[in-house]
mmCIF file of N, CA, C and O and ligand atoms in Angstrom:
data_model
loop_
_atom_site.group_PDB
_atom_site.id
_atom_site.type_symbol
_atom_site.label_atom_id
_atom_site.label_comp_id
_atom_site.label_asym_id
_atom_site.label_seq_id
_atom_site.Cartn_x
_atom_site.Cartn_y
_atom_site.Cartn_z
ATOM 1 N N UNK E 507 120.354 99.821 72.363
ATOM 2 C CA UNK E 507 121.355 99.062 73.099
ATOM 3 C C UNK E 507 122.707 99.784 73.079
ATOM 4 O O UNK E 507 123.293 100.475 72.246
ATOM 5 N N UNK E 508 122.969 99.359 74.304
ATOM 6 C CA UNK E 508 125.336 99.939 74.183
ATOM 7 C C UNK E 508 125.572 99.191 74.543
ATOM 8 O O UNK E 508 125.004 98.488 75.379
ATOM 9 N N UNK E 509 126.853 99.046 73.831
ATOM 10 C CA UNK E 509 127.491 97.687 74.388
ATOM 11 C C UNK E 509 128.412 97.859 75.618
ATOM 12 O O UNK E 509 129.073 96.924 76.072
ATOM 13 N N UNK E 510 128.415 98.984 76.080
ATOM 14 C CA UNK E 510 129.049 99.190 77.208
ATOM 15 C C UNK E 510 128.123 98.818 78.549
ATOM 16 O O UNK E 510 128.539 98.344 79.606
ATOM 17 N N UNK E 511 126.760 99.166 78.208
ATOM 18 C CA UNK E 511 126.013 99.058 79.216
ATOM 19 C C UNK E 511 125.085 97.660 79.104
ATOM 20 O O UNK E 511 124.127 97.699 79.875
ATOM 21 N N UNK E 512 125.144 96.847 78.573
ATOM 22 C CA UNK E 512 124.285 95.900 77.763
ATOM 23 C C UNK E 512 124.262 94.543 78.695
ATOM 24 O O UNK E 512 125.438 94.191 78.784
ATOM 25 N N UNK E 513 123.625 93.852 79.252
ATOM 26 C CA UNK E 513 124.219 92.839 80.567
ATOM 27 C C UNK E 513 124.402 93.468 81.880
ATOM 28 O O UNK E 513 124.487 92.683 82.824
ATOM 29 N N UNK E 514 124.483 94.782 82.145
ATOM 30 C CA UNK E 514 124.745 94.937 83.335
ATOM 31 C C UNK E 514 123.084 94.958 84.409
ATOM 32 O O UNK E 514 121.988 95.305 83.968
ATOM 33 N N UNK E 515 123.244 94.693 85.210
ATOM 34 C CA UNK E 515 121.888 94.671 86.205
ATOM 35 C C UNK E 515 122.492 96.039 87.142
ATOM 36 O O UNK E 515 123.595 95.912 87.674
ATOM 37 N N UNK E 516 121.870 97.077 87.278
ATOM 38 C CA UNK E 516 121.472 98.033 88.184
ATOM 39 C C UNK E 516 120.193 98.221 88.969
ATOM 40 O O UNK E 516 119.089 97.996 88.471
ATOM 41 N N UNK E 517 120.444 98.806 90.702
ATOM 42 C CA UNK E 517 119.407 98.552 90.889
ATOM 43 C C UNK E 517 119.167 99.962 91.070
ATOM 44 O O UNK E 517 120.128 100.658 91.395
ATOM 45 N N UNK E 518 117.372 100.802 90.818
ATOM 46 C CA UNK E 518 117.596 101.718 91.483
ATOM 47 C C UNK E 518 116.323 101.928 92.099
ATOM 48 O O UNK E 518 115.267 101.468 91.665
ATOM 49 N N UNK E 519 116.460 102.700 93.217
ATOM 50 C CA UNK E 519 115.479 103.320 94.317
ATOM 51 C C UNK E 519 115.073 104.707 93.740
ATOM 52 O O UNK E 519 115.514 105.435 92.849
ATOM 53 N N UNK E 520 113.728 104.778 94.902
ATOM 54 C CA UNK E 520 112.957 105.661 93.994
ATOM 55 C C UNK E 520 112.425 105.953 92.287
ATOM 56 O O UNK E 520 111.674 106.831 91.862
ATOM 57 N N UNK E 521 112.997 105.071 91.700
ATOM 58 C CA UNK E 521 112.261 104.314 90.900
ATOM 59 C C UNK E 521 110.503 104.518 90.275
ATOM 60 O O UNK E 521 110.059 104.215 89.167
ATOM 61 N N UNK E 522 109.863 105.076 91.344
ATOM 62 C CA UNK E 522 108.238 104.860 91.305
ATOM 63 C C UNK E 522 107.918 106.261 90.568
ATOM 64 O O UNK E 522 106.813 106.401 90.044
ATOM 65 N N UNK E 523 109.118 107.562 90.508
ATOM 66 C CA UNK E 523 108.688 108.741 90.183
ATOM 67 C C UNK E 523 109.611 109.300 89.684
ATOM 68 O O UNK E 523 110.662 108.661 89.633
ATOM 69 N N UNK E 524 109.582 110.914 89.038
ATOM 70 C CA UNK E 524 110.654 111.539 89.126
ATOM 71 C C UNK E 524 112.040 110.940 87.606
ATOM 72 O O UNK E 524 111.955 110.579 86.432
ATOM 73 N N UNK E 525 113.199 111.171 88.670
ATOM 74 C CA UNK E 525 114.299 110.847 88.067
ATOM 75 C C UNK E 525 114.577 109.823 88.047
ATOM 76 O O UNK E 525 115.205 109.393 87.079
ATOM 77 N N UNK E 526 114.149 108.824 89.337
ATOM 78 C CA UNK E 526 114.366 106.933 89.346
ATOM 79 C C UNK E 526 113.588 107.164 88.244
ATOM 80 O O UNK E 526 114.458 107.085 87.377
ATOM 81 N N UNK E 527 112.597 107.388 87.673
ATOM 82 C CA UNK E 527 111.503 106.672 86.893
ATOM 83 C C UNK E 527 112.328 106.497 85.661
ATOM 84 O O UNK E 527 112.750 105.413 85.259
ATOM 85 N N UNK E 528 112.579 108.014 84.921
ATOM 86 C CA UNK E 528 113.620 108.309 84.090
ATOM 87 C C UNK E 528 114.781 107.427 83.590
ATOM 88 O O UNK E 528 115.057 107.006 82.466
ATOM 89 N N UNK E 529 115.668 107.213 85.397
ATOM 90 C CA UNK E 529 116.410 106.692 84.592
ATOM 91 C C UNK E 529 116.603 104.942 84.512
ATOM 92 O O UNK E 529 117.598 104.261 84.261
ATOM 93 N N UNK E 530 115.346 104.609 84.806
ATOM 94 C CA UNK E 530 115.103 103.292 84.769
ATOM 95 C C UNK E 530 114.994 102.968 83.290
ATOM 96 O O UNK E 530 115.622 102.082 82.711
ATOM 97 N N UNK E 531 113.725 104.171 82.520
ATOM 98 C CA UNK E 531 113.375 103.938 81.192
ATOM 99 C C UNK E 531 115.206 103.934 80.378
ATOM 100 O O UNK E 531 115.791 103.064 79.732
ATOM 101 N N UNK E 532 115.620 105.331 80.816
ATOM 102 C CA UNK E 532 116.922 105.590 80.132
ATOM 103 C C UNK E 532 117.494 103.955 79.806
ATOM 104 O O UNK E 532 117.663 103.265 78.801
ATOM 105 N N UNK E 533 117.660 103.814 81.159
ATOM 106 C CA UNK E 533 119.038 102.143 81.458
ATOM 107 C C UNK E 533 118.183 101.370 79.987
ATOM 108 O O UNK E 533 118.689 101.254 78.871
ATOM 109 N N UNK E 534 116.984 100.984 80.342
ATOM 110 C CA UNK E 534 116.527 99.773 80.112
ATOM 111 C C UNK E 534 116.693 99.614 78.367
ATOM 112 O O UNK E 534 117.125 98.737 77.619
ATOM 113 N N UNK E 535 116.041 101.096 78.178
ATOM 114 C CA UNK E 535 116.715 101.009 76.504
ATOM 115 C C UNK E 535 118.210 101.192 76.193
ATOM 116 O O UNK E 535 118.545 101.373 75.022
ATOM 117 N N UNK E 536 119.347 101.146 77.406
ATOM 118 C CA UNK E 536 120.269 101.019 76.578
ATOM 119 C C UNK E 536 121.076 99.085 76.910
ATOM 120 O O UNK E 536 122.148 98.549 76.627
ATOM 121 N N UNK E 537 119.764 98.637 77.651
ATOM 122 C CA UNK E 537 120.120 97.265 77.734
ATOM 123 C C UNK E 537 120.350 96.809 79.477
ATOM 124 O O UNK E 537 120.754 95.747 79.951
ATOM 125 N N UNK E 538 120.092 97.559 79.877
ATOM 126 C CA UNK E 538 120.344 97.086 80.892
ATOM 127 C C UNK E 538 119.524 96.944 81.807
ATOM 128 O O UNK E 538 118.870 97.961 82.037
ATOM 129 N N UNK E 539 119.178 95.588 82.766
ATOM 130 C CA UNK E 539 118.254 95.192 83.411
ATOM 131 C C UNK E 539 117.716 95.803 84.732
ATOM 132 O O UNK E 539 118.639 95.487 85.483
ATOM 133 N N UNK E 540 117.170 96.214 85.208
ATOM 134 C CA UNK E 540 117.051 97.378 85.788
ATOM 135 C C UNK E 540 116.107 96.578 86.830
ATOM 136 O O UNK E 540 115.104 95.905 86.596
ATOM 137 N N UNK E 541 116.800 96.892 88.152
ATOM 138 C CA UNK E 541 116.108 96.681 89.813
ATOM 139 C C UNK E 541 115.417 97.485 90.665
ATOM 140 O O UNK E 541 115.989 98.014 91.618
ATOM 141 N N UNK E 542 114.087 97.669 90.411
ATOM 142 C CA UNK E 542 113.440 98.500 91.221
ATOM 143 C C UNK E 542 112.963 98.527 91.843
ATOM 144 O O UNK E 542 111.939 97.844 91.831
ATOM 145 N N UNK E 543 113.367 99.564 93.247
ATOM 146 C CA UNK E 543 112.793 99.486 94.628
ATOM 147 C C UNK E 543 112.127 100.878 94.967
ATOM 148 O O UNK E 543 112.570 102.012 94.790
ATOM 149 N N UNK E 544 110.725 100.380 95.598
ATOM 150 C CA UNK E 544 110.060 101.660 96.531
ATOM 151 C C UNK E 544 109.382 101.231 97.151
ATOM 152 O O UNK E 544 109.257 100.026 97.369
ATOM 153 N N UNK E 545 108.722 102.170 97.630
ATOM 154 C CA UNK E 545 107.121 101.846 98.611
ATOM 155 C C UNK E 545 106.375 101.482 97.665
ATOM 156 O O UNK E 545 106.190 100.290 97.421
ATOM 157 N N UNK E 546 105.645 102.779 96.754
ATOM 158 C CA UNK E 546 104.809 102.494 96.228
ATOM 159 C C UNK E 546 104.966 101.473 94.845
ATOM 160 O O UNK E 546 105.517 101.877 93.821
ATOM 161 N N UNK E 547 104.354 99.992 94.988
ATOM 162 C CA UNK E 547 104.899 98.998 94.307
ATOM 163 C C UNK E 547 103.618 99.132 93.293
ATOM 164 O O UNK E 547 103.784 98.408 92.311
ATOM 165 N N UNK E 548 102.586 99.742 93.268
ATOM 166 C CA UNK E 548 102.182 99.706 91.926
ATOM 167 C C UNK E 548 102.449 100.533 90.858
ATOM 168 O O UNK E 548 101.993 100.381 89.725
ATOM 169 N N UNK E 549 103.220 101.444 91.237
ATOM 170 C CA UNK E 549 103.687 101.992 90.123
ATOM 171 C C UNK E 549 105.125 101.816 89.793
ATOM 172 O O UNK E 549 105.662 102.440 88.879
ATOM 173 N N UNK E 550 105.747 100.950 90.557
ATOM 174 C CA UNK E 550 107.030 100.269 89.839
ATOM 175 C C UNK E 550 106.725 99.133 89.007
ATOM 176 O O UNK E 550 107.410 98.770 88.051
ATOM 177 N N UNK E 551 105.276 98.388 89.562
ATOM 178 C CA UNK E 551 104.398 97.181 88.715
ATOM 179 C C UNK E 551 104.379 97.500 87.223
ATOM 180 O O UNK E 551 104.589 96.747 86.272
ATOM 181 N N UNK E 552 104.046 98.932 87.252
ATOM 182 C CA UNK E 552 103.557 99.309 85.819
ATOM 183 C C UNK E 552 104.407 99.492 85.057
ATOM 184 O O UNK E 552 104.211 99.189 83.881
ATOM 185 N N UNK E 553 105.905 100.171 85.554
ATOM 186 C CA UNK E 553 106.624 100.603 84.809
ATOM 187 C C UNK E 553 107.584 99.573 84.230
ATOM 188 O O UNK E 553 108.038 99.562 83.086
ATOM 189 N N UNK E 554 107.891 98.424 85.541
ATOM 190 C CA UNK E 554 108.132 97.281 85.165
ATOM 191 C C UNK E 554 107.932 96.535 83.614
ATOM 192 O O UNK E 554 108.731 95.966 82.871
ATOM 193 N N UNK E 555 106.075 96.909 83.484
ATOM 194 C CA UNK E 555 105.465 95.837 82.802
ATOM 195 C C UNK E 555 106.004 96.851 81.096
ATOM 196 O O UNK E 555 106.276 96.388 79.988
ATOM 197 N N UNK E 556 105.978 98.101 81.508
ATOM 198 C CA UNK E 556 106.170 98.932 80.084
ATOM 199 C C UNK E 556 107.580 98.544 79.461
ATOM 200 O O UNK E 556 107.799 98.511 78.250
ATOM 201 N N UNK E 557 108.633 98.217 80.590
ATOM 202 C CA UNK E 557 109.807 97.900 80.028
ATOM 203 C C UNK E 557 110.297 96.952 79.282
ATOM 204 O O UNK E 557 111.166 96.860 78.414
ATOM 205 N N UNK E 558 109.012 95.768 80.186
ATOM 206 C CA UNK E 558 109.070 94.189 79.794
ATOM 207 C C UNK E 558 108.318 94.157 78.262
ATOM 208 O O UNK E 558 108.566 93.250 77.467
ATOM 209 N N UNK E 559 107.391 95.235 77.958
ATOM 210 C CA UNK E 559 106.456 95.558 76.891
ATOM 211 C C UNK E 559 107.518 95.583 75.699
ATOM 212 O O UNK E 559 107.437 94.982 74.628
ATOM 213 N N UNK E 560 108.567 96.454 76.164
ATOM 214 C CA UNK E 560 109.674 97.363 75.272
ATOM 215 C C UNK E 560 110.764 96.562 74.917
ATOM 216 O O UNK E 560 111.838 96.911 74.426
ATOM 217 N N UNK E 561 110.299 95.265 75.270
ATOM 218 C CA UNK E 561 112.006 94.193 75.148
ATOM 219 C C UNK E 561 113.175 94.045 76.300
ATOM 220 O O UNK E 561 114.188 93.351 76.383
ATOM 221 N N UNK E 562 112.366 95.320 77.405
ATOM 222 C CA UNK E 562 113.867 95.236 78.626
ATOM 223 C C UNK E 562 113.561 94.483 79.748
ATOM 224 O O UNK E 562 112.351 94.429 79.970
ATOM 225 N N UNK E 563 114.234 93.914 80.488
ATOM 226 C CA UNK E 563 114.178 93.204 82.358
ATOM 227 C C UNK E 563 113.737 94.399 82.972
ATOM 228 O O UNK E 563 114.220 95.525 82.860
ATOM 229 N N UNK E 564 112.602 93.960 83.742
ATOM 230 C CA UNK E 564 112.856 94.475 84.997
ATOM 231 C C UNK E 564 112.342 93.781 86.239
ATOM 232 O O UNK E 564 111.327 93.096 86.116
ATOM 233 N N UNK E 565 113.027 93.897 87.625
ATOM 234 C CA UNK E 565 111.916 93.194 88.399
ATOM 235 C C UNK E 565 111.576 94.281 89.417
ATOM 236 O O UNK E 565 112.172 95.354 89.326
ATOM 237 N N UNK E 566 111.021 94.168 90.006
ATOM 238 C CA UNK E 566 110.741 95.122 91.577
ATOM 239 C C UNK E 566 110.475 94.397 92.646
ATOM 240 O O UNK E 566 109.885 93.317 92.631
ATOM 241 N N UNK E 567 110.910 94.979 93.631
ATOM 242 C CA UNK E 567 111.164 94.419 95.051
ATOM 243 C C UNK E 567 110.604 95.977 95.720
ATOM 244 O O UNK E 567 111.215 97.040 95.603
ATOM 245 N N UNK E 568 109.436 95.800 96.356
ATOM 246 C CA UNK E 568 108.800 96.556 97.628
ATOM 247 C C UNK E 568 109.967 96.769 98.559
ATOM 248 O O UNK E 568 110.399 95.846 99.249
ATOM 249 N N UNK E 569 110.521 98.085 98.581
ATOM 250 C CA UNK E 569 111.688 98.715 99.497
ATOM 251 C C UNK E 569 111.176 99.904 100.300
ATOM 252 O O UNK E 569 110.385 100.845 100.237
ATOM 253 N N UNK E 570 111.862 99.463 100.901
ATOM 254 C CA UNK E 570 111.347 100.890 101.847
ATOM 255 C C UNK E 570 113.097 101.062 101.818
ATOM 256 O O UNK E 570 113.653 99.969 101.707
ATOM 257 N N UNK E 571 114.033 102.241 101.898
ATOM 258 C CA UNK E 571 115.424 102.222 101.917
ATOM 259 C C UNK E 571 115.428 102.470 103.420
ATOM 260 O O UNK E 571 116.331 101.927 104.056
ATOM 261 N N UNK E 572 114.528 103.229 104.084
ATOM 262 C CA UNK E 572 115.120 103.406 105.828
ATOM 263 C C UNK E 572 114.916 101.788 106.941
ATOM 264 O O UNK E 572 115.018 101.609 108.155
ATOM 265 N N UNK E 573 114.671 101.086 106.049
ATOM 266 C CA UNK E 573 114.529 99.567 106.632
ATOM 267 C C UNK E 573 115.739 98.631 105.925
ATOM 268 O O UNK E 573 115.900 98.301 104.750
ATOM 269 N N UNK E 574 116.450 98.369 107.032
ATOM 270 C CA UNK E 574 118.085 97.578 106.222
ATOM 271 C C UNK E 574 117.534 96.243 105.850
ATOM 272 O O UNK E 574 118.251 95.608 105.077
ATOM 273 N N UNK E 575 116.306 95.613 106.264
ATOM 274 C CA UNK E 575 116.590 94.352 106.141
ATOM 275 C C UNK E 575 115.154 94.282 104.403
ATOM 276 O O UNK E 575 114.791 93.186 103.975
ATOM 277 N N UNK E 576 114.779 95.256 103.939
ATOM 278 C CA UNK E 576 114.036 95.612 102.735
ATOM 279 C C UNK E 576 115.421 96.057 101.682
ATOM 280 O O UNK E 576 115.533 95.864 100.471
ATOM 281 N N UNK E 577 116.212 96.591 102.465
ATOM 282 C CA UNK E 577 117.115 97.355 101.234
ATOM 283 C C UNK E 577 118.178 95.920 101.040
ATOM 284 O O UNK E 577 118.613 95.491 99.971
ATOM 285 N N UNK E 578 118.389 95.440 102.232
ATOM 286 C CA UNK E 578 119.153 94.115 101.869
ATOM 287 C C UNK E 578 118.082 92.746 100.777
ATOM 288 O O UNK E 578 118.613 92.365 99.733
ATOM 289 N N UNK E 579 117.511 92.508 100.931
ATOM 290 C CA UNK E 579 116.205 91.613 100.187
ATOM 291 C C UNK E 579 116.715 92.946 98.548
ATOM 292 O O UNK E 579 117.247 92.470 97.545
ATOM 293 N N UNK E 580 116.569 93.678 98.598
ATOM 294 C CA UNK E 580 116.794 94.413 97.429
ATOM 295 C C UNK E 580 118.339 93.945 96.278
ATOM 296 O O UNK E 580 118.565 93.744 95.085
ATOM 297 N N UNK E 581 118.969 93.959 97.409
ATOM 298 C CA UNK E 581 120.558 94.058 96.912
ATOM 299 C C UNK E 581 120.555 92.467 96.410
ATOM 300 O O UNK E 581 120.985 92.138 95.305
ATOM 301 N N UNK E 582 120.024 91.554 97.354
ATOM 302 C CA UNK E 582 119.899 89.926 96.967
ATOM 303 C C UNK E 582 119.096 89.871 95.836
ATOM 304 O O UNK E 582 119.713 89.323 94.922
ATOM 305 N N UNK E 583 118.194 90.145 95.580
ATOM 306 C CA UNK E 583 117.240 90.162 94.379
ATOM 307 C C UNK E 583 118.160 90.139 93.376
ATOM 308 O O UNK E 583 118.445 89.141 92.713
ATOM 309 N N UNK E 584 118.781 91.580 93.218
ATOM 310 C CA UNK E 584 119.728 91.769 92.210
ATOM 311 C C UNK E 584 120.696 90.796 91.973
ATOM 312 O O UNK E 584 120.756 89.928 91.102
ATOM 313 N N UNK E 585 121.687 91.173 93.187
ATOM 314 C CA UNK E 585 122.519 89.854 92.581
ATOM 315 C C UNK E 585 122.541 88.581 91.916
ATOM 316 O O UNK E 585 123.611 88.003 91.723
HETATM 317 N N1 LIG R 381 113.809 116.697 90.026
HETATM 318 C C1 LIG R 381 114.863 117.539 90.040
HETATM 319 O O1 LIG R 381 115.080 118.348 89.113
HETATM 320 C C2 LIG R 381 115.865 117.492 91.180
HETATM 321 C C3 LIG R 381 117.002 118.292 91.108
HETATM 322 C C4 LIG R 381 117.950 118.212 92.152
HETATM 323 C C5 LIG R 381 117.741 117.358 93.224
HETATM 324 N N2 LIG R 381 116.599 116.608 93.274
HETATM 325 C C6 LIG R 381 116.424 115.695 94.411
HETATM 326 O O2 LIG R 381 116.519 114.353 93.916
HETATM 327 C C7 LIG R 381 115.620 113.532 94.656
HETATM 328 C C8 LIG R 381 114.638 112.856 93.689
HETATM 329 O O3 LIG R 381 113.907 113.855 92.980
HETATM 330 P P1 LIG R 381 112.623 113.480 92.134
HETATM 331 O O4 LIG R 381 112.184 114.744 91.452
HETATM 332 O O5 LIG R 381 112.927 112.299 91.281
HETATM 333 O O6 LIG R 381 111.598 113.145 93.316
HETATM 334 P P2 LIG R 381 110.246 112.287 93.341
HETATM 335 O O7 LIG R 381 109.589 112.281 91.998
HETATM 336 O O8 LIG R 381 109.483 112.788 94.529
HETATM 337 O O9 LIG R 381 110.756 110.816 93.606
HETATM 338 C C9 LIG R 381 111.197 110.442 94.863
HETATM 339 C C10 LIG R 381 111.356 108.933 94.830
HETATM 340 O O10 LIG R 381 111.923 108.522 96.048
HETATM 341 C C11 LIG R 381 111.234 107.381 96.515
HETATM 342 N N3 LIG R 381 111.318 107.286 97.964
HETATM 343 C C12 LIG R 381 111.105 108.262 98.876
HETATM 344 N N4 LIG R 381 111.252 107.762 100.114
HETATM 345 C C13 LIG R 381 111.573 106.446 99.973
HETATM 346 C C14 LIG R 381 111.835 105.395 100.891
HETATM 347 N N5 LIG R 381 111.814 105.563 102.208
HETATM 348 N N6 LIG R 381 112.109 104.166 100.388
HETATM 349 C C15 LIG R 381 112.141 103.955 99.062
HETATM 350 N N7 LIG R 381 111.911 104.910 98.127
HETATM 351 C C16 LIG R 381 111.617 106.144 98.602
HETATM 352 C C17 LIG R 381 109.815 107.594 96.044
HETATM 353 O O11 LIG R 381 109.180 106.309 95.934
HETATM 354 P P3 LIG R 381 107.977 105.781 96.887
HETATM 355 O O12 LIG R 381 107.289 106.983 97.452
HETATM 356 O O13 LIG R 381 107.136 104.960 95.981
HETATM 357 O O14 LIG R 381 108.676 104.939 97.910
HETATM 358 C C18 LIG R 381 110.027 108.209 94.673
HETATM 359 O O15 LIG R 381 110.158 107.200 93.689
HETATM 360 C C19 LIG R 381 114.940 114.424 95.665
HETATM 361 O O16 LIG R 381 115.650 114.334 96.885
HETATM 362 C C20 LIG R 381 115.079 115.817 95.073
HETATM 363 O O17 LIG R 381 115.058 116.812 96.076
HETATM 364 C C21 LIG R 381 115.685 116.643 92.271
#
């Protein structure tokens, strides 16, 4: 945990691989609830469930980012 980062909700895209994946794990162990959006929703499912495993939030929302009205449903989730 930090207490700087501890309560805050971020959301992030691309998420399913890579560096989203990364820094989803990063956030989540330092407390912070973490919003994840992609296409491929079973592997945000999973990573989701590892975080929720680990003591952290997460939810996921199926995004596509070149569709405004998926990336908006995203931003509402969060808030
Ligand atoms: N890895 C590096 O060292 C590095 C260094 C400098 C720059 N970059 C750049 O940083 C970016 C990410 O790199 P990465 O290595 O993390 O790539 P990656 O493993 O291929 O991850 C790309 C992510 O973007 C998501 N994505 C792609 N199109 C999307 C869309 N339309 N809607 C929602 N999500 C979408 C993918 O999720 P879904 O397919 O599930 O939607 C995936 O989670 C790339 O542009 C890369 O060129 C990477």
């Amino acid at each position: 945990m930090n207490k700087h980062m501890e309560g805050k909700v971020i959301v992030i895209t691309g998420a399913s691989s890579g560096m989203g994946e990364a820094a989803a794990k990063h956030l989540s162990q330092l407390g912070v609830a973490v919003v994840l959006g992609t296409r491929r929703t079973d592997r945000i499912e999973k990573l989701a469930n590892e975080i929720q495993e680990s003591g952290g939030k997460a939810l996921t929302i199926a995004t596509d980012v070149t569709q405004r009205d998926q990336v908006k449903k995203l931003v509402d989730s969060a808030c």
